[in-house]
Every structure is written in C-alpha cells, then in structure tokens.
Coordinates of C-alpha atoms and ligand atoms in Angstrom, one line a residue:
X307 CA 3.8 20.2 -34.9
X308 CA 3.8 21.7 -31.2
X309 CA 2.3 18.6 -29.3
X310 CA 0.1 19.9 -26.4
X311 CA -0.2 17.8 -23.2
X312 CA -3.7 17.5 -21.6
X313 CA -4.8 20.1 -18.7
X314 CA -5.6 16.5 -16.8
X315 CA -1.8 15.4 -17.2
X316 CA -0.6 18.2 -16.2
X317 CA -2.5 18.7 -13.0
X318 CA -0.2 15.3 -12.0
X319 CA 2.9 16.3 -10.2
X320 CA 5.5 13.3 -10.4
X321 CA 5.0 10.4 -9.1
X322 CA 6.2 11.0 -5.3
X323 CA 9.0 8.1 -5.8
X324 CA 10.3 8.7 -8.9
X325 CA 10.9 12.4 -7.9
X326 CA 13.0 10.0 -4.7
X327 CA 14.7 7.7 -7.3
X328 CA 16.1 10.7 -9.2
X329 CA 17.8 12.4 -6.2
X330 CA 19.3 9.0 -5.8
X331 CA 20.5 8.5 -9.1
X332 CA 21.9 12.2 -9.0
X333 CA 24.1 11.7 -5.8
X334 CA 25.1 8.2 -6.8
X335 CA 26.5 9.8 -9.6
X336 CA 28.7 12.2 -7.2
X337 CA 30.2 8.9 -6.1
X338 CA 28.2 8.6 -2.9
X339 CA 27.7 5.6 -1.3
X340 CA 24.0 6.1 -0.9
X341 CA 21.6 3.6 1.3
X342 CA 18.0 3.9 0.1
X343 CA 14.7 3.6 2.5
X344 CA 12.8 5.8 0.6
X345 CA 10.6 3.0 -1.1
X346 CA 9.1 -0.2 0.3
X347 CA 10.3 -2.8 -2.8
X348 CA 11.2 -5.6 -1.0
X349 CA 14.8 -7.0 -1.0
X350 CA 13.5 -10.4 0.2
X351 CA 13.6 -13.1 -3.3
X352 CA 10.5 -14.4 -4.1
X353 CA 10.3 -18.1 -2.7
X354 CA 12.1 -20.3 -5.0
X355 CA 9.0 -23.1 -4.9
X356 CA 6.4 -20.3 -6.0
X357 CA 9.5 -19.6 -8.7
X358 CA 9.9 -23.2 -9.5
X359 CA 6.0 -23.3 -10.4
X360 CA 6.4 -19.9 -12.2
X361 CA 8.7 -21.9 -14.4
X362 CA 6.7 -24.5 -14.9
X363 CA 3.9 -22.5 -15.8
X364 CA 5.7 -20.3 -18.4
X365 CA 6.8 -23.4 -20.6
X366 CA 3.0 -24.8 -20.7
X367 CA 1.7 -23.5 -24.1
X368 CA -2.0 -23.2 -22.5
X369 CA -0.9 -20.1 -20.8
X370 CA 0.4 -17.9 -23.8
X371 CA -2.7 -17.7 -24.7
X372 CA -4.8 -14.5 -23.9
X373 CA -5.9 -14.0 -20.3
X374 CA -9.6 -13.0 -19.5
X375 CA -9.3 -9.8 -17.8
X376 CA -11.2 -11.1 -14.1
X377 CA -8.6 -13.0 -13.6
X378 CA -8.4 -17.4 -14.3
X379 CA -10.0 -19.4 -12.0
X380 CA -7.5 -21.2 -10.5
X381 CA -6.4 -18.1 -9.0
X382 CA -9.6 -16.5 -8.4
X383 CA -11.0 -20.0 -6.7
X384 CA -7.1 -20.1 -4.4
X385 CA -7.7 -16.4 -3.6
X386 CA -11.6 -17.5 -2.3
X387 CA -10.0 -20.3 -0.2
X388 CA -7.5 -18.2 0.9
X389 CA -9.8 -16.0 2.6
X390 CA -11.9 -18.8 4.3
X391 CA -9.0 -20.2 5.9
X392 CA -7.6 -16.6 6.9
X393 CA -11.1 -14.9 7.3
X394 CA -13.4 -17.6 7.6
X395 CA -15.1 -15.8 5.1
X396 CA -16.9 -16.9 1.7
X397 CA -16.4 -15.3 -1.4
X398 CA -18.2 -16.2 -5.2
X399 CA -14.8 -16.7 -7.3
X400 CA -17.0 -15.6 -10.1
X401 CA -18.1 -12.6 -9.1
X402 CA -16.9 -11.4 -6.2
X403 CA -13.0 -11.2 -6.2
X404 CA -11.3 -10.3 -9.5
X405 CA -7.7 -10.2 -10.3
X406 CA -5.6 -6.9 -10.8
X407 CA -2.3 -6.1 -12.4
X408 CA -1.3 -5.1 -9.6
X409 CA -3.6 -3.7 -6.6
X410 CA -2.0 -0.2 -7.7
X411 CA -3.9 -0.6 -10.8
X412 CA -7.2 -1.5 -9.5
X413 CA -7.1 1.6 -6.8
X414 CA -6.6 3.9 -9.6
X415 CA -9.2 3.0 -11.7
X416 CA -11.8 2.0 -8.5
X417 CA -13.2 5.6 -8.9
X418 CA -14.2 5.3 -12.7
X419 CA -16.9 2.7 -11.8
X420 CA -18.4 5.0 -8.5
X421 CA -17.7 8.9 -9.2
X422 CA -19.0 10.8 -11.2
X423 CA -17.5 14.8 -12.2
X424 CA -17.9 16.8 -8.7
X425 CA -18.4 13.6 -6.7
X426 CA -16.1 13.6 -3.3
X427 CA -13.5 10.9 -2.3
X428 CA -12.1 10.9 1.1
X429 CA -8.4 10.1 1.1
X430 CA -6.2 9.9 4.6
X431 CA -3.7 12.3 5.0
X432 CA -0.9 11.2 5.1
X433 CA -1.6 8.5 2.1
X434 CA -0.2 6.0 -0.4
X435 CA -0.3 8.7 -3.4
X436 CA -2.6 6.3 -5.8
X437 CA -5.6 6.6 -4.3
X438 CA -5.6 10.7 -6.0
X439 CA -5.0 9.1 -9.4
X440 CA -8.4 7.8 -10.5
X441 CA -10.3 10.6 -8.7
X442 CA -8.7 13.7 -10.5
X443 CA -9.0 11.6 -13.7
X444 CA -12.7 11.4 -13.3
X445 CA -12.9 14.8 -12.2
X446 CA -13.4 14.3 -8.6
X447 CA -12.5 16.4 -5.7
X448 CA -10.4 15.1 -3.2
X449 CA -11.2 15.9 0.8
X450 CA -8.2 15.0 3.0
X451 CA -8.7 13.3 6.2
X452 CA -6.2 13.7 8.9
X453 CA -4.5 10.9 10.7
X454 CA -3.2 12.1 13.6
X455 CA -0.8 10.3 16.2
X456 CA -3.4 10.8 18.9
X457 CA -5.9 9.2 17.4
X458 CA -3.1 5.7 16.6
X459 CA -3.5 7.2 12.6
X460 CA -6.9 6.5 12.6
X461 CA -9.2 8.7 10.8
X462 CA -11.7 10.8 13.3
X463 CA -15.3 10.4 11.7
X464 CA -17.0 12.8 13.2
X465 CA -14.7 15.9 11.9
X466 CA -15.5 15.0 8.6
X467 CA -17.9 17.9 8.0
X468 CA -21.7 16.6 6.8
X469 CA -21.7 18.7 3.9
X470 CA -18.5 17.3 2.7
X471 CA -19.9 13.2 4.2
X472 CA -23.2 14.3 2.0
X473 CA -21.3 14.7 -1.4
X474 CA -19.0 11.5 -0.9
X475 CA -18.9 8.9 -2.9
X476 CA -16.1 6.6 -2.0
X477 CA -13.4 6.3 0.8
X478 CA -9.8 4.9 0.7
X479 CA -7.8 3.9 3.6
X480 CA -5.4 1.2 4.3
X481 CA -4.8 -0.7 7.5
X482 CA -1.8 -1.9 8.4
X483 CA -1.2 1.8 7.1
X484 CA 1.3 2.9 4.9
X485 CA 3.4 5.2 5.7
X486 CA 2.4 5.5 9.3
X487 CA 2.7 1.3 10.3
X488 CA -0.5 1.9 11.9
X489 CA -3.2 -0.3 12.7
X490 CA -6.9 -1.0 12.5
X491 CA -8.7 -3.2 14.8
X492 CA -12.7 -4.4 14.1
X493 CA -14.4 -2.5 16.3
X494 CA -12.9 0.6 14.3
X495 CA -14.2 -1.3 11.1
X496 CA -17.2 -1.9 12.5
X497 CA -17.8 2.0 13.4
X498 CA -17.0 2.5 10.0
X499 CA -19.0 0.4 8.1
X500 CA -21.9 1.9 10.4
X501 CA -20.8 5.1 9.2
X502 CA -20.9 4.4 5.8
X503 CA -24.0 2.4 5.2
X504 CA -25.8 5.5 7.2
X505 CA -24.1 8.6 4.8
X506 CA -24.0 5.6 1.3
X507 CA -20.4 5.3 0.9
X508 CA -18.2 3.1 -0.9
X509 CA -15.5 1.9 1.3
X510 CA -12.5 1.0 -0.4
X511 CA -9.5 -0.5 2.1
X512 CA -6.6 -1.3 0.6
X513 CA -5.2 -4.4 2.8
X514 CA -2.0 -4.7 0.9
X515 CA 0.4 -5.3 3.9
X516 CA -2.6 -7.3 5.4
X517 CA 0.3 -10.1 5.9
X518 CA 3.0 -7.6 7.1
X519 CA 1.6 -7.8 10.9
X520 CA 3.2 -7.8 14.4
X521 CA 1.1 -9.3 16.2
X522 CA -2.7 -9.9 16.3
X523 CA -3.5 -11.1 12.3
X524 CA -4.6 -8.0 10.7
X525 CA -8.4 -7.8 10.5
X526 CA -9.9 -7.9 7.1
X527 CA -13.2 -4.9 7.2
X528 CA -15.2 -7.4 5.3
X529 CA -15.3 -9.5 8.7
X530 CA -18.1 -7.2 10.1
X531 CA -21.8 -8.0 9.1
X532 CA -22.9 -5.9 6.6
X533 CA -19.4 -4.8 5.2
X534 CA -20.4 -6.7 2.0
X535 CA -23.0 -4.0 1.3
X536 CA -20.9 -0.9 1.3
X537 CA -16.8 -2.1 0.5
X538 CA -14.1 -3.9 -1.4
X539 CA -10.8 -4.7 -0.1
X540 CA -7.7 -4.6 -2.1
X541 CA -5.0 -7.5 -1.9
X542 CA -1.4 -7.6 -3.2
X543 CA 1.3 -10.6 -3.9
X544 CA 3.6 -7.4 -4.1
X545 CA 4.6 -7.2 0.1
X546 CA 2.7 -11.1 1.0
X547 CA 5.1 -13.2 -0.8
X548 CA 7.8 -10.7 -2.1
X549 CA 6.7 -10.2 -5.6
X550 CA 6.5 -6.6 -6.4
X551 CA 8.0 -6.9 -10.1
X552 CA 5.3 -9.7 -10.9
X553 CA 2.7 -7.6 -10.6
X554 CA -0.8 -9.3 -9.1
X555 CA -3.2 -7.8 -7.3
X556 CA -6.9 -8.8 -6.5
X557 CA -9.9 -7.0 -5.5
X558 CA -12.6 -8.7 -3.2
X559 CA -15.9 -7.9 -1.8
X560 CA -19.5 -6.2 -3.0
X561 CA -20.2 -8.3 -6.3
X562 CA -21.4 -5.2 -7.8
X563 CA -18.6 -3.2 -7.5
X564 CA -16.5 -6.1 -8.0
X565 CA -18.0 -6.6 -11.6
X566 CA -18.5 -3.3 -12.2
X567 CA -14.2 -2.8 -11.8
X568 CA -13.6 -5.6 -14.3
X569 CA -16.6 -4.3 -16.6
X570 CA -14.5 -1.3 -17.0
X571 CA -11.1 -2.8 -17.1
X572 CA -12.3 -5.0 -20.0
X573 CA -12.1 -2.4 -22.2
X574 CA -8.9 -1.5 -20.8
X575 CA -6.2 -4.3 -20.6
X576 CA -6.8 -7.9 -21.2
X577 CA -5.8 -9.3 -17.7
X578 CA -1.7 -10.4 -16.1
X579 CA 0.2 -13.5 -17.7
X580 CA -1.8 -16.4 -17.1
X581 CA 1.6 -18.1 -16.1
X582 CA 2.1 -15.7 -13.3
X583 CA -1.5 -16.3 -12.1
X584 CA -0.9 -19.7 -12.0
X585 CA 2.4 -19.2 -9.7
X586 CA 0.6 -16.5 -7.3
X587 CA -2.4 -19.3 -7.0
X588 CA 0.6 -21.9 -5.7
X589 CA 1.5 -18.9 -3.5
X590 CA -2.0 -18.6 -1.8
X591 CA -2.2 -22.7 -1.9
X592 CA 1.1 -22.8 0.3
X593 CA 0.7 -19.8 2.3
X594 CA 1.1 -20.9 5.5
X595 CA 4.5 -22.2 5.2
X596 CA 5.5 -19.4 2.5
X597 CA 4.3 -16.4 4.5
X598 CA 5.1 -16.5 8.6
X599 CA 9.1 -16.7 7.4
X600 CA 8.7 -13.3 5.5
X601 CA 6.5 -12.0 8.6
X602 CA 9.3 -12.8 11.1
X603 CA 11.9 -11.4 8.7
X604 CA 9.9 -8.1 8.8
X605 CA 9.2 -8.1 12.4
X606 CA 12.7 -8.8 13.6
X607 CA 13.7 -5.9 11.0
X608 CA 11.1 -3.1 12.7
X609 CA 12.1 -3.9 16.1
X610 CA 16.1 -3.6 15.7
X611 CA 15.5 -0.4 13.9
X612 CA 13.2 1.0 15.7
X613 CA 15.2 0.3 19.3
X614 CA 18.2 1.9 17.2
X615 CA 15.9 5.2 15.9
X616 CA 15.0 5.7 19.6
X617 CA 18.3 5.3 21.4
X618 CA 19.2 8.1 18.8
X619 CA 16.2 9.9 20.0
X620 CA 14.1 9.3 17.5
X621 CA 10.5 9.7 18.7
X622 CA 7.3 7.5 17.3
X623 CA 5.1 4.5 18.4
X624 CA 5.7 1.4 17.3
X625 CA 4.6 0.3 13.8
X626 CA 2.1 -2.5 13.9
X627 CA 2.8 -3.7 10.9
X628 CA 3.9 -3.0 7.3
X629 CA 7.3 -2.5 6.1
X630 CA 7.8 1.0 7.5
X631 CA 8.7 2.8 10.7
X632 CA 7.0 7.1 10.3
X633 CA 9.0 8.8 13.0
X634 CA 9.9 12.5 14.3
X635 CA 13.1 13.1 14.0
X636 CA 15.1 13.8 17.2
X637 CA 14.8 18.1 16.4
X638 CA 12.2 19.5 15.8
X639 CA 12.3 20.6 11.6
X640 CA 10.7 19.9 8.9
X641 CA 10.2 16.8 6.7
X642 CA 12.3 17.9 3.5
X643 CA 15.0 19.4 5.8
X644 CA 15.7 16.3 8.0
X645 CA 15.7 13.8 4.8
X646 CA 18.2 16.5 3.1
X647 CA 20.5 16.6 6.0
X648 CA 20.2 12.5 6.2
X649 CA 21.1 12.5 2.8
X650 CA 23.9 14.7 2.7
X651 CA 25.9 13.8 6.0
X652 CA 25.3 10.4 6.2
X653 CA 24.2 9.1 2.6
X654 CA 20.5 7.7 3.9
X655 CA 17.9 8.5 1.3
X656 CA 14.2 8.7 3.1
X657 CA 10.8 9.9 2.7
X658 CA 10.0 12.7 3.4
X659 CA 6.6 12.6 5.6
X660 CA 5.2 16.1 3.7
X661 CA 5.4 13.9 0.6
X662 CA 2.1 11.7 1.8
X663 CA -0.1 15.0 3.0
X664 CA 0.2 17.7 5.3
X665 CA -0.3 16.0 8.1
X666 CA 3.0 13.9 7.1
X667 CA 4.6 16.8 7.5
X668 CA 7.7 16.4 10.3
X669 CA 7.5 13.3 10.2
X670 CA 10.3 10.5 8.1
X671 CA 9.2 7.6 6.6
X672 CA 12.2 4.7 6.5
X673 CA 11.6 1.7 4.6
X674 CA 12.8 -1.8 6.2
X675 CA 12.7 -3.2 2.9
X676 CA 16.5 -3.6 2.2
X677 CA 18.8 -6.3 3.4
X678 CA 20.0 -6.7 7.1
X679 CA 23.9 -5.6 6.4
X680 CA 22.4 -2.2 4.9
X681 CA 20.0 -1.9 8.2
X682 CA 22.5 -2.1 10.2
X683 CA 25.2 0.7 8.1
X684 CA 21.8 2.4 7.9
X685 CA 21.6 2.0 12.1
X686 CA 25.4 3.2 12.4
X687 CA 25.1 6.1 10.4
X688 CA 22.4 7.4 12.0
X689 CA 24.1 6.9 15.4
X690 CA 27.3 9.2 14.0
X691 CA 24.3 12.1 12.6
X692 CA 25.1 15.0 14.4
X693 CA 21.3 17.5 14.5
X694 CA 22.7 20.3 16.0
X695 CA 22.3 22.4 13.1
X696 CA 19.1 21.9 12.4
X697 CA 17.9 22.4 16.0
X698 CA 16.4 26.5 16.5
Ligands
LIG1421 C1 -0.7 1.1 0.5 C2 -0.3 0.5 -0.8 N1 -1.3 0.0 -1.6 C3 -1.0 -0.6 -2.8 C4 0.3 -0.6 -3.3 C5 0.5 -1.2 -4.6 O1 0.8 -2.5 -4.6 P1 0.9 -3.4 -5.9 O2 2.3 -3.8 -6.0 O3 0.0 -4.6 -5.6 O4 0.4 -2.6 -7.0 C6 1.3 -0.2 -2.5 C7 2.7 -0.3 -3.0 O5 3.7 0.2 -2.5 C8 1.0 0.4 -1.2 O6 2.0 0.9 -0.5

C-alpha cells in the first residue's frame, strides 16, 4: 500500500530546531568540536529540593493514577498564589488557570477553541515557530507583524491594516521576547489591550521567560484593567526553574477561554504525571529562593557575552531578558551566511535570524543556555573569527 501523507502535514516545513540539531549531528560526525547556541534548553539542573519532592512524589501510589486533564489542584491552587504574590492578582484555580504539557502544547492548540477556517492570527515577525502550528491546522491564515529594532521589537499597531485587524481573531506575542530579548512594559499592554477590546481580539502572550528578567520584574498583560476580558497568558516551568524535559506549562486568564482550552484538550490527552505536578507546585511554593539564583545566573551570562559580541563588533541593544542575545553581525550579510561561516571556521552552531521571519533576517540568535566554560570557548572563538570574506 502507497501510504499518502495529508496536504496539512505537508504544508509543515521542519521544525526550525530539528532542521539545527541535524547540522549538528552531521559536523559532529566530521569530528568537529562543535559548541551549540542554537537552542535555549537550559544547561542549569533543576534544583535538587524541587527534585527531592519529585521523588517523593513518584513513589506515592496516589499519583499513578490518571491525571484530570486541567491540571490537580495543588498545582493549580500554587500557580493562583503564585500570581498574587508576583502580580497581586487573583485568579479562580478552578476555572481560570489550567495546566499544560508544556506551554508549547497549549499555544498550538489555543487556536482550535477561537478560529475558525479563514479566520486571521497575527503572529510577530520574527517569532517562536509554535504559534503557526494550531492556526494552519485549523485552516487559518497567518498575517505577520514586524518587530523592528526601532520600535525596541515591539509590534506597531497602527500598520496593521484594518481590513486585515477586521478578520482577526487572535494575537500571539511574547514579552520578554524570544528571539529578540526584548521587552514589554505596561503602558504598551495597556495600549494593547485598548486595541484589542476596540477591533474583539483574543490576546494570547506567551510569558514564558516572564522570570528570565534584567531588571524591572517583567510585567504580566493581565495587570491592566480589563485584560481579563480579551487575553490569556501562557506560563512555563521549562526556563523558571530549569525544567525543560519535565514538561509543565499553565495557561491563565479569561475563564472562558481558559475552559474552553481544556474542553478541547480533554478529548485530547489526559493531563502531565500527577507526580511532576506535585514537584512544579513545590517549585511555585519556594519560588522566591529557587528562582533569583537562576535569574542572576542568566543575567551575569548576557552581560559577559554581550560586552564580548560588541568588542568583536557585534552590533545589537541589550536583551532585557530571556536567555538570548539577537545581534547583527559585525558585516553586513545574511542570516544563513554568517551562522554557516560561524559554523565552519570556528565550530559555533547559531540561529539563524531568517529562521523566526523575515524580519529576522541579518540578524543571529545565540542562546546563553550552555555552561560558563563553553561561553567563554564560545567568546574566544568568536574573538579569532576573521569576516573579511564575507564583507562586499
Ligand atoms: C517563546 C516560547 N514559548 C514557549 C516555549 C515552550 O516552552 P515549554 O517548554 O513550556 O513548552 C518556548 C520554548 O522554547 C519558547 O521559546
């Protein structure tokens, strides 16, 4: 039997990253002594008390039972605490936060439950490449929306056409941004939220790196009155508390989109290990003296490698948080052609900026999410890169 693949799968290129890990593998194999940025997995261990209680948790019976797919509610009722300390805001554990396998897995499926064939999503440009996922499976159409540098990576409203505004449905964007390290202050959420009540769209920002900041605490959009009405927010354990393999996620926000998510999910998976819940619930219960050591750890990262990119002549602004610096390199050239020639005289494996959207195109994404030693080779490498054959 000739099996035929779906017109739907085969409208997916692959995944961005595994496309990456594969050029690794294949120059590993040439005995290369390659140093990977190219994806932010962080190196960092989980913390060995959120470990400890992860143990705990496995050997209690209780847990190998099914999980319900919202989540249990000792994590759902940690997460709502969480956000009250962090946010000072109040959130239903019942129905208005409700735990992912991941956030990944929640963004792709987000668009199920609002769009419907024809529908619009707005997606930044450059992006994280998930949020396409769930709208080309529901037979959406995707508009782009530029981040620029001049505008700090911030999307520009007003040059979203109206006709394009009048068929949208839903709008993802993440803040502190990956790839760009950008960040998003209130008053921008503010305008937004403004924005979206007036043209009725859903507002979906995706706050994973939400604890990756610099400096002011990254603001959550559900802060601004009214925000509750039009958006979710998306949370990950994956960059928070270095758990990218457990794979726990949580979306919070409008109840009815909220429920609406896990109505669809339910007939979709069955929810994460209880166990794991239990040991991302200790996580959010000792937060404070889990999470501002990982912070520091990131911060001290970006600014030794980002005063090394720019004594090299690297040109960018400073990343305000997340584990990436998105930087020009010091020619002029394209994305693909400065990540090959990194890769081939000096062994660094990046991403390329054209990889995230158009508008990435130029630039290099480097993730800080390997250990110090291999920051620093990374560093003297790049010092030794000779560009001169690139330049035009
Ligand atoms: C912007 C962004 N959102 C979501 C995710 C997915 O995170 P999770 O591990 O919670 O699925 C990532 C992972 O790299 C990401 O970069």
């Amino acid at each position: 039997m000739k099996i035929e693949l779906s017109d739907k799968l085969k409208s997916f290129k692959p995944f961005l990253f595994e496309e990456l890990y594969r050029k690794e593998r294949a120059e590993r194999a040439k005995g290369k002594d390659i140093i990977s940025l190219a994806v932010g997995d962080p190196d960092i261990p989980t913390d060995r008390r959120i470990v400890a209680d992860a143990v705990k948790e496995i050997k209690n019976g209780r847990n190998h039972r099914y999980p319900n797919t919202k989540g249990n509610e000792n994590l759902r009722r940690e997460a709502a605490a969480w956000h009250k300390r962090r946010h000072g805001l109040t959130f239903h554990p019942h129905d208005e936060i409700s735990i992912l396998i991941g956030s990944k897995e929640g963004i792709a499926h987000l668009p199920f439950v609002v769009m419907n064939e024809g529908d619009t999503c707005l997606i930044p440009d450059p992006t994280y490449p998930t949020y396409r996922t769930g709208v080309v499976l529901c037979g959406g159409k995707v508009h782009d929306v530029a981040l620029e540098e001049k505008n700090g990576f911030l999307p520009d409203l007003g040059k979203i056409p109206q006709k394009v505004v009048d068929r949208t449905r839903l709008f993802f964007l993440n803040y502190p941004n990956n790839p760009t390290g950008a960040g998003a202050t209130l008053d921008f959420y503010k305008d937004l939220v403004k924005w979206a009540r007036k043209n009725n769209i859903v507002i979906a920002q995706d706050a994973a790196y939400c604890e990756i900041y610099f400096d002011e605490p990254a603001p959550s959009i559900l802060q601004v009155d009214g925000a509750r009405d039009v958006a979710v927010e998306f949370y990950s354990s994956s960059k928070t508390y270095c758990m990218a393999g457990w794979r726990i996620g949580w979306v919070v926000g409008n109840s009815k989109l909220v429920c609406a998510l896990n109505q669809l999910k339910e007939n979709i998976d069955s929810g994460p290990f209880n166990a794991i819940q239990n040991a991302v619930a200790y996580g959010l219960k000792h937060h404070e003296k889990i999470v501002p050591p990982i912070r520091a750890h990131f911060k001290r990262r970006a600014a030794a490698f980002c005063a090394a990119l720019k004594a090299n002549g690297w040109q960018f602004p400073d990343p305000k948080g997340s584990c990436f610096v998105w930087a020009r390199p010091p020619v002029r050239c394209s994305s693909m052609d400065a990540v090959y020639h990194m890769l081939e005289k000096s062994s660094i494996l990046t991403a390329p900026g054209s990889g995230f959207g158009k508008y990435g195109e130029g630039y290099v994404r480097f993730s800080l999410t390997e250990p110090d030693v291999k920051l620093k080779e990374v560093e003297r490498r790049i010092k030794t890169l000779d560009w001169s054959s690139l330049r035009k």
